[in-house]
Amino acid sequence: MDYVHLRRQAASLRKGLFDQGYLDEQFYQLEDLQDDASPNFVEEVVTLFFRDSARLMANIDQALDKCVKDFNKLDVYMQQLKGSCTSIGASRMKTECTAFRECCRDENIEGCMRSFQKIKREHSVLRQKLESYFQLLRQAGPVECATRPNK
Amino acid sequence: MVLIDKETWSLEAITWSNFASMFTNSKIPKLFILANPALKNNSQFFQDVNLNIILKPLRASMLQVSLQRALFGGGDKGNCRNGVVGNLSLGSLLQGKRILVVDDNSVNLRVAAGALKKYGAEVTCADSGKRAIEFLKPPHSFDACFMDIQMPEMDGFEATRRIRGMEAALNDRIKRDEVCREINGKVIQSWHIPILAMTADVIQATHEECLKSGMDGYVSKPFEGEQLYREVARFFKPNTKLS
């Protein structure tokens, strides 16, 4: 197995996530927290994030479906989601969450729905990219971690 | 003091490490290197203990802390790294401390706990104000609490008010000599656990409400290195035995 190639692919994927704004500096903080005592910290937190965010998004979906538009409730859910996004550095999602909350403040239901579609798309893309990334890391072996310089 | 932006000055003849070591032997001037956080990929540079690194953008608070530490020492020789202020500093404050972290959001909880554990704290997690109150009913052995303020069933303010209420009741009894002051070999004249609010939106009203409800301060979430250090340093003295 060509571990060097896999590692390079993983590093490239990771760099792309930052360059394209999917992830921000907070993700570095997560990587900093990974060590011998918590060797899979980043993947664990990311997995937790996707599970938690899927649940919140299902709640939001339900709330948007109902005829009575409860903007307060929507805002509370979105605040939670935004908080999670901030914690892992999911930058694009975070930006869209802010936009959604503004629509709530304006009681603009169409705006909320459009914004939510964007959030779902960003969520899906981020999930797919991070899953690929962690899979590559696993295949590449435990020796190197993502912060190794790619000289 | 000399501040150099890493990106604007490329050293070809010698490495940054060798350049910086020219400064370490003399007390002045102190060299600080301003670096782009996106370059954290180059971990070798960032882990070099000879370098005092400050991440850009340069913020007044970070500059103050870095200068203070570099110019007046502080016992540890760890490099100044933005967001961490030298692992050793927060480590010397938090090592062995029992901390309760309260947040109903499991992702936030995990990240906050992870950050505190990294500095050597023994972290317990609680996912509600109610649980926090159970943990912090005196007597207990926690040294500090980080409390999310926006929680659905019972927010951080209410939980803190109740905790202060329990402490006040016990302190009354201590004053009247109705209970023993000694807990786990420590003599406690008066119970007051430091409670720091964790908040995503830091606004003035929040600050006032924090203090009104009996909290001791607040930090943003996710944690920000030098702010965390500043707040924690108000309650914990550095453990100078740690080198």
Short mmCIF file of C-alpha atoms in Angstrom, two decimals:
data_model
loop_
_atom_site.label_atom_id
_atom_site.label_comp_id
_atom_site.label_asym_id
_atom_site.label_seq_id
_atom_site.Cartn_x
_atom_site.Cartn_y
_atom_site.Cartn_z
CA MET A 1 0.00 0.00 0.00
CA ASP A 2 1.33 3.40 -0.93
CA TYR A 3 1.08 5.18 2.41
CA VAL A 4 2.92 8.27 1.22
CA HIS A 5 0.43 8.75 -1.58
CA LEU A 6 -2.52 8.27 0.75
CA ARG A 7 -1.09 10.74 3.23
CA ARG A 8 -0.55 13.26 0.51
CA GLN A 9 -4.12 12.81 -0.64
CA ALA A 10 -5.36 13.31 2.91
CA ALA A 11 -3.24 16.44 3.32
CA SER A 12 -4.50 17.79 0.03
CA LEU A 13 -8.12 17.13 0.96
CA ARG A 14 -7.57 18.85 4.26
CA LYS A 15 -5.91 21.87 2.66
CA GLY A 16 -8.82 22.14 0.24
CA LEU A 17 -11.29 22.24 3.10
CA PHE A 18 -9.49 25.26 4.55
CA ASP A 19 -8.79 26.98 1.24
CA GLN A 20 -12.41 26.70 0.17
CA GLY A 21 -13.68 27.99 3.48
CA TYR A 22 -15.39 24.84 4.66
CA LEU A 23 -13.29 24.83 7.81
CA ASP A 24 -11.78 27.64 9.85
CA GLU A 25 -9.19 28.11 12.56
CA GLN A 26 -11.26 26.32 15.17
CA PHE A 27 -10.54 23.06 13.38
CA TYR A 28 -6.84 23.60 14.13
CA GLN A 29 -7.78 23.86 17.80
CA LEU A 30 -9.44 20.45 17.57
CA GLU A 31 -6.33 18.99 15.97
CA ASP A 32 -4.27 20.53 18.77
CA LEU A 33 -6.36 18.66 21.29
CA GLN A 34 -5.58 15.31 19.72
CA ASP A 35 -2.69 13.54 21.41
CA ASP A 36 -1.66 10.17 22.77
CA ALA A 37 -4.28 10.38 25.48
CA SER A 38 -7.00 11.16 22.91
CA PRO A 39 -5.68 9.74 19.64
CA ASN A 40 -8.98 9.95 17.73
CA PHE A 41 -10.29 13.15 19.25
CA VAL A 42 -10.92 14.99 15.98
CA GLU A 43 -12.79 12.17 14.32
CA GLU A 44 -14.82 11.54 17.49
CA VAL A 45 -15.90 15.15 17.77
CA VAL A 46 -16.69 15.37 14.05
CA THR A 47 -18.76 12.19 14.24
CA LEU A 48 -20.59 13.58 17.24
CA PHE A 49 -21.17 16.81 15.35
CA PHE A 50 -22.78 15.10 12.36
CA ARG A 51 -25.01 13.00 14.56
CA ASP A 52 -26.08 15.98 16.63
CA SER A 53 -26.56 18.29 13.68
CA ALA A 54 -28.62 15.71 11.78
CA ARG A 55 -30.96 15.52 14.74
CA LEU A 56 -31.26 19.31 15.00
CA MET A 57 -31.84 19.63 11.27
CA ALA A 58 -34.62 17.04 11.43
CA ASN A 59 -36.25 19.14 14.15
CA ILE A 60 -35.93 22.25 12.02
CA ASP A 61 -37.41 20.42 9.03
CA GLN A 62 -40.41 19.46 11.12
CA ALA A 63 -40.81 22.94 12.52
CA LEU A 64 -40.67 24.46 9.01
CA ASP A 65 -43.29 22.00 7.79
CA LYS A 66 -45.89 23.06 10.30
CA CYS A 67 -48.41 25.68 9.28
CA VAL A 68 -47.83 27.82 12.35
CA LYS A 69 -44.40 29.39 11.91
CA ASP A 70 -42.79 29.44 15.29
CA PHE A 71 -39.81 31.71 14.65
CA ASN A 72 -38.68 31.58 18.26
CA LYS A 73 -38.44 27.82 18.19
CA LEU A 74 -36.64 27.88 14.84
CA ASP A 75 -34.19 30.42 16.19
CA VAL A 76 -33.48 28.30 19.27
CA TYR A 77 -32.75 25.23 17.14
CA MET A 78 -30.56 27.25 14.82
CA GLN A 79 -28.66 28.78 17.72
CA GLN A 80 -27.83 25.25 18.86
CA LEU A 81 -26.74 24.24 15.38
CA LYS A 82 -24.64 27.34 14.95
CA GLY A 83 -22.99 26.67 18.29
CA SER A 84 -22.00 23.18 17.21
CA CYS A 85 -20.70 24.48 13.88
CA THR A 86 -18.58 27.04 15.70
CA SER A 87 -17.12 24.39 17.98
CA ILE A 88 -15.71 22.34 15.16
CA GLY A 89 -14.90 25.16 12.76
CA ALA A 90 -17.60 24.40 10.17
CA SER A 91 -17.28 27.84 8.69
CA ARG A 92 -19.64 27.80 5.71
CA MET A 93 -22.39 26.15 7.72
CA LYS A 94 -21.92 28.69 10.47
CA THR A 95 -22.33 31.60 8.04
CA GLU A 96 -25.53 30.12 6.68
CA CYS A 97 -26.87 29.54 10.19
CA THR A 98 -26.40 33.24 10.88
CA ALA A 99 -28.32 34.08 7.70
CA PHE A 100 -31.14 31.76 8.78
CA ARG A 101 -31.38 33.46 12.18
CA GLU A 102 -31.61 36.84 10.49
CA CYS A 103 -34.56 35.55 8.49
CA CYS A 104 -36.15 34.43 11.74
CA ARG A 105 -35.70 37.90 13.16
CA ASP A 106 -37.36 39.36 10.05
CA GLU A 107 -40.05 36.64 10.26
CA ASN A 108 -39.23 35.84 6.65
CA ILE A 109 -40.33 32.25 6.22
CA GLU A 110 -39.30 31.96 2.58
CA GLY A 111 -35.88 33.26 3.50
CA CYS A 112 -35.67 30.66 6.26
CA MET A 113 -36.56 27.87 3.89
CA ARG A 114 -34.04 28.97 1.25
CA SER A 115 -31.37 29.35 3.87
CA PHE A 116 -32.14 25.96 5.31
CA GLN A 117 -31.74 24.31 1.89
CA LYS A 118 -28.28 25.84 1.71
CA ILE A 119 -27.45 24.59 5.18
CA LYS A 120 -28.50 21.08 4.21
CA ARG A 121 -26.30 21.21 1.13
CA GLU A 122 -23.28 22.51 3.05
CA HIS A 123 -23.85 19.88 5.73
CA SER A 124 -23.92 17.13 3.15
CA VAL A 125 -20.81 18.30 1.33
CA LEU A 126 -18.84 18.80 4.53
CA ARG A 127 -19.84 15.39 5.78
CA GLN A 128 -18.80 13.70 2.58
CA LYS A 129 -15.43 15.46 2.46
CA LEU A 130 -14.61 14.84 6.11
CA GLU A 131 -15.62 11.19 5.85
CA SER A 132 -13.27 10.79 2.88
CA TYR A 133 -10.56 12.59 4.79
CA PHE A 134 -10.78 10.37 7.86
CA GLN A 135 -10.96 7.27 5.71
CA LEU A 136 -7.75 8.28 3.96
CA LEU A 137 -6.09 8.92 7.31
CA ARG A 138 -7.10 5.51 8.54
CA GLN A 139 -5.82 3.84 5.41
CA ALA A 140 -2.61 5.82 5.54
CA GLY A 141 -1.84 4.44 8.97
CA PRO A 142 -1.52 5.91 12.43
CA VAL A 143 2.06 7.15 12.10
CA GLU A 144 1.43 10.57 10.60
CA CYS A 145 -1.22 13.01 11.59
CA ALA A 146 -2.68 15.74 9.44
CA THR A 147 -0.55 18.57 10.76
CA ARG A 148 2.63 17.17 9.33
CA PRO A 149 4.25 19.68 6.95
CA ASN A 150 3.89 18.59 3.37
CA LYS A 151 7.45 19.40 2.34
CA MET B 1 11.25 44.67 21.28
CA VAL B 2 11.36 43.45 17.74
CA LEU B 3 8.27 42.19 15.95
CA ILE B 4 8.80 40.56 12.59
CA ASP B 5 6.12 39.36 10.24
CA LYS B 6 7.25 35.92 9.13
CA GLU B 7 5.82 36.29 5.66
CA THR B 8 7.45 39.58 4.78
CA TRP B 9 10.95 38.54 5.62
CA SER B 10 12.29 35.35 4.25
CA LEU B 11 15.40 34.13 5.92
CA GLU B 12 17.50 32.18 3.51
CA ALA B 13 20.91 32.21 5.02
CA ILE B 14 19.85 30.87 8.40
CA THR B 15 16.74 29.33 9.91
CA TRP B 16 14.26 31.17 12.11
CA SER B 17 15.41 29.06 15.00
CA ASN B 18 19.03 30.09 14.65
CA PHE B 19 18.03 33.70 14.15
CA ALA B 20 15.88 33.66 17.28
CA SER B 21 18.60 32.08 19.35
CA MET B 22 20.68 35.20 18.77
CA PHE B 23 18.11 37.02 20.89
CA THR B 24 17.65 34.53 23.68
CA ASN B 25 21.06 34.95 25.18
CA SER B 26 20.69 38.65 25.75
CA LYS B 27 17.83 40.00 27.80
CA ILE B 28 16.96 42.66 25.22
CA PRO B 29 15.71 43.08 22.61
CA LYS B 30 12.98 40.44 22.70
CA LEU B 31 12.03 38.94 19.34
CA PHE B 32 8.44 38.17 18.42
CA ILE B 33 7.45 36.56 15.15
CA LEU B 34 4.03 37.32 13.71
CA ALA B 35 2.75 34.33 11.81
CA ASN B 36 -0.20 33.45 9.65
CA PRO B 37 -2.33 30.80 11.40
CA ALA B 38 -2.95 29.08 8.06
CA LEU B 39 0.68 28.03 8.14
CA LYS B 40 0.10 25.87 11.17
CA ASN B 41 0.63 22.97 8.78
CA ASN B 42 4.29 23.64 9.25
CA SER B 43 4.26 22.26 12.73
CA GLN B 44 8.02 22.25 13.06
CA PHE B 45 8.07 26.04 13.04
CA PHE B 46 5.22 26.36 15.49
CA GLN B 47 6.66 23.88 17.95
CA ASP B 48 10.10 25.43 18.07
CA VAL B 49 10.63 26.46 21.65
CA ASN B 50 13.11 29.18 20.72
CA LEU B 51 10.45 31.16 18.93
CA ASN B 52 7.98 33.58 20.48
CA ILE B 53 5.14 33.31 17.99
CA ILE B 54 2.08 35.51 17.88
CA LEU B 55 -0.62 34.60 15.39
CA LYS B 56 -1.98 37.28 13.13
CA PRO B 57 -4.13 39.35 13.28
CA LEU B 58 -2.33 41.06 16.09
CA ARG B 59 -4.69 41.83 18.92
CA ALA B 60 -3.96 44.22 21.74
CA SER B 61 -4.83 41.68 24.43
CA MET B 62 -2.51 39.05 22.98
CA LEU B 63 0.28 41.55 22.58
CA GLN B 64 -0.10 42.59 26.21
CA VAL B 65 0.02 39.04 27.49
CA SER B 66 2.93 38.04 25.26
CA LEU B 67 4.98 41.06 26.22
CA GLN B 68 4.26 40.60 29.88
CA ARG B 69 5.37 37.02 29.79
CA ALA B 70 8.40 37.57 27.66
CA LEU B 71 9.67 40.62 29.46
CA PHE B 72 8.84 39.67 33.03
CA GLY B 73 9.16 35.95 32.76
CA GLY B 74 6.70 33.83 34.64
CA GLY B 75 8.82 30.89 35.46
CA ASP B 76 8.29 28.86 32.36
CA LYS B 77 10.26 28.99 29.15
CA GLY B 78 7.42 27.91 26.90
CA ASN B 79 7.03 29.88 23.72
CA CYS B 80 4.16 32.29 23.42
CA ARG B 81 1.66 30.81 21.04
CA ASN B 82 -1.59 32.59 20.34
CA GLY B 83 -4.53 30.63 21.56
CA VAL B 84 -2.36 28.83 24.01
CA VAL B 85 -0.13 31.45 25.67
CA GLY B 86 2.45 28.75 26.15
CA ASN B 87 0.95 25.37 27.00
CA LEU B 88 2.81 25.51 30.26
CA SER B 89 1.01 28.58 31.59
CA LEU B 90 -2.52 27.26 31.39
CA GLY B 91 -1.14 23.89 32.43
CA SER B 92 0.38 25.33 35.55
CA LEU B 93 -2.97 26.90 36.43
CA LEU B 94 -5.21 23.96 35.62
CA GLN B 95 -3.11 20.89 36.32
CA GLY B 96 -4.99 18.64 38.71
CA LYS B 97 -7.90 21.01 39.13
CA ARG B 98 -11.35 19.46 39.26
CA ILE B 99 -13.57 21.29 36.83
CA LEU B 100 -17.24 20.87 36.08
CA VAL B 101 -18.29 21.81 32.54
CA VAL B 102 -21.97 22.38 31.94
CA ASP B 103 -23.49 22.59 28.45
CA ASP B 104 -26.58 20.99 26.94
CA ASN B 105 -24.87 20.83 23.54
CA SER B 106 -22.88 17.62 23.41
CA VAL B 107 -20.45 18.87 20.76
CA ASN B 108 -19.59 22.00 22.73
CA LEU B 109 -19.26 19.94 25.87
CA ARG B 110 -16.84 17.53 24.23
CA VAL B 111 -14.65 20.29 22.82
CA ALA B 112 -14.61 22.33 26.04
CA ALA B 113 -13.80 19.26 28.13
CA GLY B 114 -11.07 18.28 25.67
CA ALA B 115 -9.47 21.70 25.90
CA LEU B 116 -9.43 21.70 29.69
CA LYS B 117 -8.16 18.13 29.89
CA LYS B 118 -5.27 19.10 27.65
CA TYR B 119 -4.07 21.43 30.37
CA GLY B 120 -4.27 18.69 32.93
CA ALA B 121 -7.63 19.40 34.52
CA GLU B 122 -9.87 16.59 35.77
CA VAL B 123 -13.05 17.32 33.91
CA THR B 124 -16.59 16.24 34.76
CA CYS B 125 -19.36 16.97 32.28
CA ALA B 126 -22.96 17.90 32.99
CA ASP B 127 -25.59 18.40 30.34
CA SER B 128 -28.09 20.52 32.24
CA GLY B 129 -28.47 23.19 34.93
CA LYS B 130 -30.23 20.62 37.07
CA ARG B 131 -27.26 18.25 36.91
CA ALA B 132 -24.91 21.13 37.68
CA ILE B 133 -26.82 21.88 40.86
CA GLU B 134 -26.60 18.23 41.90
CA PHE B 135 -22.84 18.26 41.41
CA LEU B 136 -22.26 21.60 43.09
CA LYS B 137 -24.34 21.18 46.21
CA PRO B 138 -21.75 21.68 48.93
CA PRO B 139 -19.79 19.91 50.15
CA HIS B 140 -18.16 18.84 46.90
CA SER B 141 -14.61 18.75 45.60
CA PHE B 142 -14.81 20.84 42.47
CA ASP B 143 -12.40 23.73 42.05
CA ALA B 144 -14.26 25.61 39.33
CA CYS B 145 -17.21 25.43 36.99
CA PHE B 146 -17.67 26.49 33.38
CA MET B 147 -21.35 27.01 32.73
CA ASP B 148 -23.16 27.52 29.45
CA ILE B 149 -25.73 30.23 29.90
CA GLN B 150 -28.14 29.32 27.10
CA MET B 151 -29.68 26.03 28.18
CA PRO B 152 -33.34 25.16 27.54
CA GLU B 153 -34.77 23.84 30.80
CA MET B 154 -32.78 25.89 33.26
CA ASP B 155 -30.34 28.50 32.02
CA GLY B 156 -26.92 29.13 33.51
CA PHE B 157 -28.06 32.21 35.42
CA GLU B 158 -30.78 30.35 37.27
CA ALA B 159 -28.51 27.41 38.01
CA THR B 160 -25.87 29.74 39.40
CA ARG B 161 -28.40 31.60 41.55
CA ARG B 162 -29.46 28.29 43.08
CA ILE B 163 -25.89 27.19 43.66
CA ARG B 164 -25.09 30.46 45.40
CA GLY B 165 -28.21 29.98 47.48
CA MET B 166 -27.03 26.56 48.64
CA GLU B 167 -23.59 27.97 49.42
CA ALA B 168 -25.07 30.86 51.38
CA ALA B 169 -27.18 28.51 53.47
CA LEU B 170 -24.19 26.36 54.33
CA ASN B 171 -21.98 29.37 55.00
CA ASP B 172 -24.56 30.61 57.50
CA ARG B 173 -24.38 27.36 59.36
CA ILE B 174 -20.59 27.45 59.31
CA LYS B 175 -20.67 30.93 60.83
CA ARG B 176 -22.95 29.68 63.57
CA ASP B 177 -20.57 26.78 64.14
CA GLU B 178 -23.30 24.31 63.33
CA VAL B 179 -21.16 22.40 60.89
CA CYS B 180 -17.57 21.39 60.61
CA ARG B 181 -15.42 23.63 58.45
CA GLU B 182 -13.05 20.90 57.45
CA ILE B 183 -13.72 19.00 54.24
CA ASN B 184 -11.26 16.50 52.82
CA GLY B 185 -8.53 17.92 55.00
CA LYS B 186 -9.20 21.46 53.83
CA VAL B 187 -10.62 24.13 56.07
CA ILE B 188 -13.35 26.00 54.24
CA GLN B 189 -14.54 29.13 55.94
CA SER B 190 -16.95 29.96 53.23
CA TRP B 191 -18.12 28.16 50.13
CA HIS B 192 -17.83 29.92 46.81
CA ILE B 193 -16.96 27.94 43.75
CA PRO B 194 -15.68 30.06 40.86
CA ILE B 195 -18.29 29.87 38.12
CA LEU B 196 -17.40 31.18 34.68
CA ALA B 197 -20.10 31.62 32.06
CA MET B 198 -19.47 30.21 28.62
CA THR B 199 -21.15 32.25 26.01
CA ALA B 200 -21.22 32.38 22.22
CA ASP B 201 -22.50 35.95 22.14
CA VAL B 202 -20.61 38.26 24.42
CA ILE B 203 -22.57 41.43 24.96
CA GLN B 204 -22.73 43.92 27.76
CA ALA B 205 -26.13 42.79 29.00
CA THR B 206 -24.84 39.27 29.31
CA HIS B 207 -21.90 40.46 31.36
CA GLU B 208 -24.13 42.31 33.79
CA GLU B 209 -26.50 39.41 34.12
CA CYS B 210 -23.57 37.07 34.77
CA LEU B 211 -22.44 39.16 37.69
CA LYS B 212 -25.98 39.71 39.00
CA SER B 213 -26.68 35.99 39.15
CA GLY B 214 -23.49 35.36 41.08
CA MET B 215 -21.13 34.28 38.34
CA ASP B 216 -17.51 35.29 38.60
CA GLY B 217 -16.83 36.08 34.98
CA TYR B 218 -17.28 34.77 31.49
CA VAL B 219 -15.38 33.29 28.61
CA SER B 220 -16.35 32.91 25.01
CA LYS B 221 -17.01 29.51 23.52
CA PRO B 222 -15.15 27.92 21.97
CA PHE B 223 -12.37 28.88 24.36
CA GLU B 224 -9.93 31.50 23.32
CA GLY B 225 -6.46 30.97 24.72
CA GLU B 226 -5.47 34.21 26.33
CA GLN B 227 -8.98 35.06 27.52
CA LEU B 228 -9.24 31.67 29.18
CA TYR B 229 -5.87 32.19 30.79
CA ARG B 230 -6.82 35.66 32.04
CA GLU B 231 -10.09 34.47 33.58
CA VAL B 232 -8.68 31.33 35.14
CA ALA B 233 -5.67 33.19 36.53
CA ARG B 234 -8.08 35.17 38.70
CA PHE B 235 -8.85 32.09 40.75
CA PHE B 236 -5.92 29.77 40.44
CA LYS B 237 -2.32 30.50 41.25
CA PRO B 238 0.28 28.95 38.95
CA ASN B 239 1.80 25.78 40.27
CA THR B 240 5.43 26.80 40.29
CA LYS B 241 6.56 23.25 40.97
CA LEU B 242 5.82 22.45 37.35
CA SER B 243 8.74 23.36 35.14
#
